[in-house]
């Protein structure tokens, strides 16, 4: 069996009708995204061919292959976190009003701030894009294994790229130190993973993903005529996106609550390792075509939500992701590997009792990334 599936015994179903005691969603997030150049809802695409093959009622793909002019969903979080972090830093609080990007840009330029981020590709490019909008500098740290194409795309946004001699986890730590030591405290770290539980910026990243789910709710109703979603399959790197999924469904009153199924590459399955151990556990990562998901440690604020909020974690092989990528492309969805990982996970699940997949299921696959070049490699063989 190429994929391995872990059914989460720590899963605690939230009450079906009442929202848990989570803070209400920030209603300013979508208005903020609508103010950015090129905003439009990403499509939710019904794929009847996959639904028929899987024996489910609906297979709906939330297609994030193009989002605010970039080929991944990450700018939803990066933009909102940058906006909030700079707003705090520069004393431009909202006071009920949304501070315009232009006002933020003027203040940020006058202050001479520089944005810092660690990335496997997409987050750093999104932070660099925001720096471009604001007219401030960006210094983006990447692990040494990141491919040249991803690096040149970040440079193409006008950012300085620092190739760090280490893996993603080590790069995250180095970036935090570099931001803190930057000239006269002018470095602003936009991290999409929390190193400690009180990391506000990582919380804003999670909050920024809310726009995707607000759109999805409207689109599910439009397509299926009901609000029912039975399963959501979501890719995991550090787990911030999945934290946002779990948070959204916990605070939306509905019955039944959807099951959240997380997918990771086998070579970076830190969520599955953590669930198996019953505590947050780091793993040593190896090469995967799912570059954006090649993370060895979960976000410190994500793990407590994921541990009780997801139903299963699936670890997939690159070869299955490669096949899923081609399948989605043949259905007209321009998916890259991280985006297709959700389909690879769904295809590895049989209609068993535990995950209750069957003819009534309404499954949403989060397709987080657009098509890009990648190289298939076997980790069991020495690299060239
Ligand atoms: C395309 C893509 N999909 C999924 C993920 C995973 O998101 P998270 O790290 O929030 O778990 C990432 C992370 O960078 C990504 O770039």
Tab-separated table of C-alpha atoms and ligand atoms in Angstrom:
chain	number	residue	atom	x	y	z
A	1	UNK	CA	0.000	0.000	0.000
A	2	UNK	CA	1.843	3.141	-1.117
A	3	UNK	CA	0.020	5.700	1.076
A	4	UNK	CA	-0.234	5.284	4.809
A	5	UNK	CA	-3.279	6.411	6.721
A	6	UNK	CA	-3.522	7.262	10.387
A	7	UNK	CA	-7.003	7.433	11.872
A	8	UNK	CA	-6.818	9.997	14.647
A	9	UNK	CA	-7.975	8.528	17.945
A	10	UNK	CA	-7.429	11.916	19.593
A	11	UNK	CA	-10.160	13.414	17.402
A	12	UNK	CA	-12.846	15.059	19.507
A	13	UNK	CA	-15.975	15.855	17.477
A	14	UNK	CA	-17.131	19.392	18.169
A	15	UNK	CA	-20.743	19.857	19.133
A	16	UNK	CA	-22.697	19.848	15.870
A	17	UNK	CA	-24.939	22.834	16.437
A	18	UNK	CA	-23.054	25.321	18.563
A	19	UNK	CA	-19.749	27.020	17.789
A	20	UNK	CA	-16.937	26.249	20.181
A	21	UNK	CA	-15.507	29.035	22.288
A	22	UNK	CA	-13.284	30.361	19.552
A	23	UNK	CA	-12.955	34.046	18.719
A	24	UNK	CA	-15.363	35.203	15.999
A	25	UNK	CA	-13.903	35.458	12.526
A	26	UNK	CA	-12.425	38.835	11.662
A	27	UNK	CA	-14.897	40.296	9.193
A	28	UNK	CA	-12.301	42.734	7.863
A	29	UNK	CA	-10.223	39.999	6.224
A	30	UNK	CA	-12.248	39.592	3.055
A	31	UNK	CA	-12.724	43.344	2.636
A	32	UNK	CA	-8.965	43.707	2.885
A	33	UNK	CA	-8.350	41.031	0.234
A	34	UNK	CA	-10.937	42.685	-2.006
A	35	UNK	CA	-8.854	45.867	-1.808
A	36	UNK	CA	-5.774	44.114	-3.256
A	37	UNK	CA	-4.996	44.215	-6.989
A	38	UNK	CA	-6.662	41.380	-8.909
A	39	UNK	CA	-8.944	39.996	-6.187
A	40	UNK	CA	-11.620	37.585	-7.332
A	41	UNK	CA	-12.949	34.466	-5.613
A	42	UNK	CA	-10.989	31.375	-6.636
A	43	UNK	CA	-13.244	28.848	-8.403
A	44	UNK	CA	-14.869	25.837	-6.756
A	45	UNK	CA	-14.952	23.235	-9.503
A	46	UNK	CA	-17.212	20.195	-9.515
A	47	UNK	CA	-15.425	17.167	-10.986
A	48	UNK	CA	-18.084	14.502	-11.649
A	49	UNK	CA	-15.561	12.097	-13.209
A	50	UNK	CA	-13.611	11.875	-9.942
A	51	UNK	CA	-16.821	11.696	-7.886
A	52	UNK	CA	-18.002	8.736	-9.986
A	53	UNK	CA	-14.643	6.990	-9.734
A	54	UNK	CA	-14.566	7.426	-5.939
A	55	UNK	CA	-18.220	6.482	-5.475
A	56	UNK	CA	-19.084	9.794	-3.785
A	57	UNK	CA	-21.838	12.298	-4.499
A	58	UNK	CA	-19.790	15.437	-5.121
A	59	UNK	CA	-16.075	16.029	-5.601
A	60	UNK	CA	-15.536	19.783	-5.381
A	61	UNK	CA	-12.075	21.252	-5.936
A	62	UNK	CA	-11.267	24.640	-4.411
A	63	UNK	CA	-8.913	25.769	-7.119
A	64	UNK	CA	-6.189	28.022	-5.668
A	65	UNK	CA	-3.922	27.631	-8.683
A	66	UNK	CA	-4.250	31.369	-9.273
A	67	UNK	CA	-4.791	33.659	-6.317
A	68	UNK	CA	-4.244	37.420	-6.386
A	69	UNK	CA	-1.899	37.022	-9.341
A	70	UNK	CA	0.235	34.259	-7.772
A	71	UNK	CA	0.103	30.480	-8.314
A	72	UNK	CA	-0.812	29.486	-4.729
A	73	UNK	CA	-3.155	30.344	-1.862
A	74	UNK	CA	-0.379	31.627	0.388
A	75	UNK	CA	-0.839	35.323	-0.394
A	76	UNK	CA	-4.155	35.240	1.485
A	77	UNK	CA	-2.254	34.738	4.740
A	78	UNK	CA	0.921	36.646	3.847
A	79	UNK	CA	-0.974	39.776	2.813
A	80	UNK	CA	-3.223	39.926	5.875
A	81	UNK	CA	-0.350	39.144	8.283
A	82	UNK	CA	1.836	41.821	6.672
A	83	UNK	CA	-0.990	44.324	6.884
A	84	UNK	CA	-1.685	43.533	10.544
A	85	UNK	CA	1.979	43.292	11.600
A	86	UNK	CA	2.876	46.618	10.001
A	87	UNK	CA	-0.305	48.199	11.299
A	88	UNK	CA	0.741	47.233	14.827
A	89	UNK	CA	4.364	48.194	14.352
A	90	UNK	CA	3.544	51.611	12.907
A	91	UNK	CA	0.691	52.355	15.280
A	92	UNK	CA	-1.923	52.384	12.498
A	93	UNK	CA	-4.656	50.535	14.278
A	94	UNK	CA	-7.914	49.896	12.531
A	95	UNK	CA	-10.336	51.765	14.822
A	96	UNK	CA	-13.244	50.320	12.894
A	97	UNK	CA	-11.799	51.631	9.616
A	98	UNK	CA	-9.700	49.627	7.232
A	99	UNK	CA	-6.441	51.551	6.890
A	100	UNK	CA	-5.729	51.779	3.173
A	101	UNK	CA	-2.753	50.021	1.695
A	102	UNK	CA	-1.550	53.387	0.459
A	103	UNK	CA	-1.504	54.858	3.958
A	104	UNK	CA	0.296	51.789	5.251
A	105	UNK	CA	2.831	52.046	2.413
A	106	UNK	CA	3.596	55.706	3.154
A	107	UNK	CA	4.206	54.970	6.836
A	108	UNK	CA	6.208	51.789	6.164
A	109	UNK	CA	8.478	53.530	3.642
A	110	UNK	CA	9.030	56.489	5.962
A	111	UNK	CA	10.046	54.060	8.726
A	112	UNK	CA	12.357	52.075	6.400
A	113	UNK	CA	11.021	48.660	7.398
A	114	UNK	CA	12.248	45.462	5.746
A	115	UNK	CA	10.055	42.344	5.621
A	116	UNK	CA	11.702	39.021	6.519
A	117	UNK	CA	10.323	35.560	5.765
A	118	UNK	CA	11.495	31.959	5.600
A	119	UNK	CA	9.997	29.919	2.812
A	120	UNK	CA	9.802	26.731	0.799
A	121	UNK	CA	8.727	28.974	-2.098
A	122	UNK	CA	5.174	30.261	-2.046
A	123	UNK	CA	4.991	32.125	1.272
A	124	UNK	CA	8.222	34.019	0.612
A	125	UNK	CA	7.123	34.999	-2.861
A	126	UNK	CA	3.833	36.273	-1.434
A	127	UNK	CA	5.619	38.336	1.241
A	128	UNK	CA	7.920	39.716	-1.466
A	129	UNK	CA	4.853	40.658	-3.548
A	130	UNK	CA	3.412	42.535	-0.548
A	131	UNK	CA	6.729	44.345	-0.027
A	132	UNK	CA	6.519	45.394	-3.686
A	133	UNK	CA	3.011	46.785	-3.203
A	134	UNK	CA	4.195	48.739	-0.170
A	135	UNK	CA	7.496	49.884	-1.690
A	136	UNK	CA	9.586	48.409	1.155
A	137	UNK	CA	12.452	45.908	1.133
A	138	UNK	CA	12.069	42.134	1.517
A	139	UNK	CA	14.708	39.642	2.585
A	140	UNK	CA	13.561	36.083	1.965
A	141	UNK	CA	15.443	33.089	3.392
A	142	UNK	CA	15.233	29.755	1.575
A	143	UNK	CA	16.636	26.307	2.452
A	144	UNK	CA	19.578	25.191	0.344
A	145	UNK	CA	17.524	22.487	-1.410
A	146	UNK	CA	15.016	24.935	-2.908
A	147	UNK	CA	15.064	24.806	-6.708
A	148	UNK	CA	16.466	27.641	-8.833
A	149	UNK	CA	13.117	28.300	-10.493
A	150	UNK	CA	11.439	29.067	-7.153
A	151	UNK	CA	14.368	31.261	-6.109
A	152	UNK	CA	14.302	33.269	-9.305
A	153	UNK	CA	10.543	33.835	-8.951
A	154	UNK	CA	11.102	35.332	-5.493
A	155	UNK	CA	13.917	37.496	-6.881
A	156	UNK	CA	11.582	38.481	-9.691
A	157	UNK	CA	9.363	40.141	-7.066
A	158	UNK	CA	12.284	42.443	-6.244
A	159	UNK	CA	13.279	40.669	-3.010
A	160	UNK	CA	16.743	39.812	-1.790
A	161	UNK	CA	17.049	36.024	-1.460
A	162	UNK	CA	19.331	34.466	1.162
A	163	UNK	CA	20.058	30.780	0.548
A	164	UNK	CA	20.530	29.283	3.992
A	165	UNK	CA	22.712	26.223	4.421
A	166	UNK	CA	20.129	24.058	6.155
A	167	UNK	CA	16.686	22.532	5.835
A	168	UNK	CA	13.388	24.384	6.145
A	169	UNK	CA	13.189	24.141	9.953
A	170	UNK	CA	16.730	25.496	10.374
A	171	UNK	CA	15.967	28.277	7.896
A	172	UNK	CA	12.906	29.326	9.925
A	173	UNK	CA	15.054	29.736	13.045
A	174	UNK	CA	17.810	31.620	11.212
A	175	UNK	CA	15.294	34.026	9.693
A	176	UNK	CA	13.847	34.884	13.087
A	177	UNK	CA	17.318	35.729	14.420
A	178	UNK	CA	18.166	37.769	11.305
A	179	UNK	CA	14.926	39.778	11.537
A	180	UNK	CA	15.495	40.507	15.228
A	181	UNK	CA	19.062	41.659	14.585
A	182	UNK	CA	18.258	43.779	11.561
A	183	UNK	CA	19.275	47.462	11.691
A	184	UNK	CA	17.634	49.422	14.493
A	185	UNK	CA	14.775	47.000	14.890
A	186	UNK	CA	13.481	47.713	11.386
A	187	UNK	CA	13.126	44.053	10.423
A	188	UNK	CA	9.548	42.754	10.485
A	189	UNK	CA	9.221	38.969	10.487
A	190	UNK	CA	6.232	37.570	8.594
A	191	UNK	CA	6.362	33.922	9.611
A	192	UNK	CA	3.701	31.449	8.519
A	193	UNK	CA	4.669	29.123	11.345
A	194	UNK	CA	4.664	29.806	15.088
A	195	UNK	CA	7.757	28.908	17.076
A	196	UNK	CA	5.935	29.737	20.306
A	197	UNK	CA	2.256	29.685	21.257
A	198	UNK	CA	2.081	33.468	21.614
A	199	UNK	CA	3.123	34.221	18.030
A	200	UNK	CA	0.642	36.813	16.809
A	201	UNK	CA	1.854	36.988	13.221
A	202	UNK	CA	1.313	33.264	12.642
A	203	UNK	CA	-2.222	33.762	13.972
A	204	UNK	CA	-2.827	36.500	11.397
A	205	UNK	CA	-1.584	34.139	8.680
A	206	UNK	CA	-4.232	31.606	9.745
A	207	UNK	CA	-6.869	34.351	9.937
A	208	UNK	CA	-6.010	35.430	6.385
A	209	UNK	CA	-6.994	32.025	4.992
A	210	UNK	CA	-10.589	32.670	6.133
A	211	UNK	CA	-11.397	34.308	2.795
A	212	UNK	CA	-10.983	30.941	1.073
A	213	UNK	CA	-13.603	29.347	3.321
A	214	UNK	CA	-16.058	32.238	3.105
A	215	UNK	CA	-15.964	31.883	-0.678
A	216	UNK	CA	-16.198	28.097	-0.437
A	217	UNK	CA	-19.362	28.211	1.693
A	218	UNK	CA	-21.128	30.407	-0.876
A	219	UNK	CA	-19.928	28.263	-3.771
A	220	UNK	CA	-20.956	24.934	-2.195
A	221	UNK	CA	-24.473	26.292	-1.740
A	222	UNK	CA	-24.540	27.559	-5.328
A	223	UNK	CA	-23.344	24.251	-6.815
A	224	UNK	CA	-25.061	21.642	-4.645
A	225	UNK	CA	-28.080	23.577	-3.377
A	226	UNK	CA	-27.198	22.781	0.257
A	227	UNK	CA	-24.515	23.782	2.778
A	228	UNK	CA	-23.547	20.164	3.395
A	229	UNK	CA	-19.861	19.297	3.260
A	230	UNK	CA	-18.946	15.895	4.672
A	231	UNK	CA	-15.165	15.850	4.137
A	232	UNK	CA	-12.418	18.392	3.456
A	233	UNK	CA	-8.987	17.201	2.352
A	234	UNK	CA	-6.219	19.697	3.113
A	235	UNK	CA	-2.456	19.694	2.453
A	236	UNK	CA	-0.122	20.151	5.428
A	237	UNK	CA	3.311	21.730	5.606
A	238	UNK	CA	3.510	23.439	9.000
A	239	UNK	CA	-0.245	22.975	9.457
A	240	UNK	CA	-1.407	26.612	9.377
A	241	UNK	CA	-3.837	26.059	6.506
A	242	UNK	CA	-5.289	23.014	8.247
A	243	UNK	CA	-5.540	24.991	11.480
A	244	UNK	CA	-7.635	27.510	9.540
A	245	UNK	CA	-9.871	24.719	8.169
A	246	UNK	CA	-10.437	23.225	11.629
A	247	UNK	CA	-11.086	26.665	13.148
A	248	UNK	CA	-13.592	27.542	10.430
A	249	UNK	CA	-15.679	24.420	10.862
A	250	UNK	CA	-15.547	24.507	14.646
A	251	UNK	CA	-17.105	27.938	14.742
A	252	UNK	CA	-19.654	27.434	11.963
A	253	UNK	CA	-22.860	25.952	13.339
A	254	UNK	CA	-23.815	23.037	11.084
A	255	UNK	CA	-24.722	19.408	11.208
A	256	UNK	CA	-22.948	17.213	10.411
A	257	UNK	CA	-19.515	18.761	10.930
A	258	UNK	CA	-17.221	17.834	8.056
A	259	UNK	CA	-14.348	15.455	8.683
A	260	UNK	CA	-11.002	17.102	8.060
A	261	UNK	CA	-8.465	14.816	6.400
A	262	UNK	CA	-4.885	16.064	6.314
A	263	UNK	CA	-2.343	15.034	3.681
A	264	UNK	CA	1.447	15.222	3.825
A	265	UNK	CA	4.273	13.905	1.663
A	266	UNK	CA	5.724	10.696	3.118
A	267	UNK	CA	9.119	12.351	3.284
A	268	UNK	CA	7.868	15.201	5.518
A	269	UNK	CA	5.036	13.663	7.531
A	270	UNK	CA	5.457	15.579	10.806
A	271	UNK	CA	1.713	15.701	11.556
A	272	UNK	CA	1.324	11.948	11.198
A	273	UNK	CA	4.436	11.407	13.357
A	274	UNK	CA	3.031	13.785	15.983
A	275	UNK	CA	-0.361	12.045	16.063
A	276	UNK	CA	1.308	8.655	16.339
A	277	UNK	CA	3.473	9.896	19.222
A	278	UNK	CA	0.622	11.811	20.890
A	279	UNK	CA	2.837	14.891	21.104
A	280	UNK	CA	4.380	17.379	18.715
A	281	UNK	CA	7.242	15.571	16.991
A	282	UNK	CA	9.720	16.824	14.399
A	283	UNK	CA	10.888	14.644	11.519
A	284	UNK	CA	13.934	14.808	9.297
A	285	UNK	CA	12.679	15.724	5.839
A	286	UNK	CA	13.779	14.382	2.476
A	287	UNK	CA	13.198	15.542	-1.083
A	288	UNK	CA	9.606	15.677	-2.292
A	289	UNK	CA	7.927	17.142	-5.357
A	290	UNK	CA	5.533	18.829	-2.869
A	291	UNK	CA	8.135	21.502	-2.125
A	292	UNK	CA	5.748	23.776	-0.211
A	293	UNK	CA	4.887	20.925	2.165
A	294	UNK	CA	8.483	19.920	2.918
A	295	UNK	CA	8.425	20.970	6.598
A	296	UNK	CA	9.679	18.888	9.512
A	297	UNK	CA	7.939	20.697	12.384
A	298	UNK	CA	4.357	21.834	12.910
A	299	UNK	CA	3.417	25.345	13.899
A	300	UNK	CA	3.223	25.596	17.708
A	301	UNK	CA	-0.249	27.167	17.507
A	302	UNK	CA	-1.450	24.666	14.907
A	303	UNK	CA	-0.674	21.416	16.707
A	304	UNK	CA	-3.206	21.794	19.581
A	305	UNK	CA	-5.993	22.412	17.045
A	306	UNK	CA	-4.912	19.663	14.674
A	307	UNK	CA	-4.483	17.030	17.354
A	308	UNK	CA	-8.152	17.143	18.313
A	309	UNK	CA	-9.618	18.588	15.119
A	310	UNK	CA	-8.625	16.304	12.262
A	311	UNK	CA	-10.069	12.877	11.591
A	312	UNK	CA	-7.148	11.344	9.732
A	313	UNK	CA	-3.666	12.049	8.414
A	314	UNK	CA	-2.579	10.517	5.129
A	315	UNK	CA	1.060	10.342	4.028
A	316	UNK	CA	1.381	10.070	0.240
A	317	UNK	CA	4.176	9.036	-2.105
A	318	UNK	CA	5.433	11.462	-4.738
A	319	UNK	CA	4.509	8.963	-7.467
A	320	UNK	CA	0.837	9.085	-6.385
A	321	UNK	CA	0.919	12.871	-6.251
A	322	UNK	CA	2.427	12.914	-9.742
A	323	UNK	CA	-0.479	10.775	-11.023
A	324	UNK	CA	-3.034	12.959	-9.211
A	325	UNK	CA	-1.477	16.084	-10.721
A	326	UNK	CA	-1.997	14.652	-14.211
A	327	UNK	CA	-5.543	13.531	-13.345
A	328	UNK	CA	-6.544	17.007	-12.193
A	329	UNK	CA	-4.917	18.583	-15.221
A	330	UNK	CA	-6.904	16.245	-17.492
A	331	UNK	CA	-10.063	17.511	-15.733
A	332	UNK	CA	-9.104	21.094	-16.606
A	333	UNK	CA	-7.584	22.050	-13.229
A	334	UNK	CA	-4.094	23.454	-13.602
A	335	UNK	CA	-2.757	21.784	-10.442
A	336	UNK	CA	0.813	21.497	-9.200
A	337	UNK	CA	1.982	18.797	-6.768
A	338	UNK	CA	0.914	20.375	-3.437
A	339	UNK	CA	-2.444	21.112	-5.031
A	340	UNK	CA	-2.896	17.551	-6.231
A	341	UNK	CA	-1.810	15.968	-2.939
A	342	UNK	CA	-5.431	16.250	-1.732
A	343	UNK	CA	-6.643	14.107	-4.617
A	344	UNK	CA	-3.821	11.611	-4.044
A	345	UNK	CA	-5.039	11.275	-0.443
A	346	UNK	CA	-8.687	10.857	-1.444
A	347	UNK	CA	-7.736	8.174	-3.951
A	348	UNK	CA	-5.908	6.249	-1.255
A	349	UNK	CA	-8.965	6.136	1.028
A	350	UNK	CA	-11.407	3.316	0.593
A	351	UNK	CA	-15.070	3.644	1.461
A	352	UNK	CA	-14.735	2.309	4.968
A	353	UNK	CA	-16.757	3.008	8.059
A	354	UNK	CA	-14.124	4.993	9.854
A	355	UNK	CA	-14.108	7.916	7.459
A	356	UNK	CA	-17.694	7.352	6.280
A	357	UNK	CA	-16.927	7.987	2.618
A	358	UNK	CA	-19.765	6.832	0.401
A	359	UNK	CA	-22.499	7.716	-2.075
A	360	UNK	CA	-23.772	10.638	0.061
A	361	UNK	CA	-20.369	12.239	0.589
A	362	UNK	CA	-19.687	15.827	-0.408
A	363	UNK	CA	-15.910	16.123	-0.528
A	364	UNK	CA	-13.987	19.368	-0.928
A	365	UNK	CA	-10.357	19.020	-2.030
A	366	UNK	CA	-8.166	22.049	-1.361
A	367	UNK	CA	-5.962	22.431	-4.427
A	368	UNK	CA	-3.422	24.880	-3.083
A	369	UNK	CA	-0.955	25.318	-5.924
A	370	UNK	CA	-0.745	25.762	-9.681
A	371	UNK	CA	1.212	23.773	-12.230
A	372	UNK	CA	5.004	24.026	-12.130
A	373	UNK	CA	7.972	21.998	-13.219
A	374	UNK	CA	9.316	19.323	-10.877
A	375	UNK	CA	11.747	16.454	-10.949
A	376	UNK	CA	10.832	12.952	-9.788
A	377	UNK	CA	13.558	11.535	-7.517
A	378	UNK	CA	13.846	8.498	-5.346
A	379	UNK	CA	15.024	9.224	-1.822
A	380	UNK	CA	16.348	5.710	-1.432
A	381	UNK	CA	18.995	6.412	-4.078
A	382	UNK	CA	21.897	8.810	-3.676
A	383	UNK	CA	21.228	12.220	-5.202
A	384	UNK	CA	23.105	13.001	-8.426
B	1	LIG	C1	1.224	25.164	-2.222
B	1	LIG	C2	1.179	24.844	-0.778
B	1	LIG	N1	0.268	23.976	-0.342
B	1	LIG	C3	0.180	23.666	0.972
B	1	LIG	C4	1.034	24.231	1.892
B	1	LIG	C5	0.905	23.844	3.339
B	1	LIG	O1	0.412	24.895	4.129
B	1	LIG	P1	0.835	24.964	5.667
B	1	LIG	O2	2.320	25.154	5.694
B	1	LIG	O3	0.068	26.114	6.201
B	1	LIG	O4	0.457	23.658	6.273
B	1	LIG	C6	1.998	25.155	1.470
B	1	LIG	C7	2.908	25.796	2.416
B	1	LIG	O5	3.745	26.601	2.077
B	1	LIG	C8	2.082	25.471	0.092
B	1	LIG	O6	2.989	26.337	-0.386
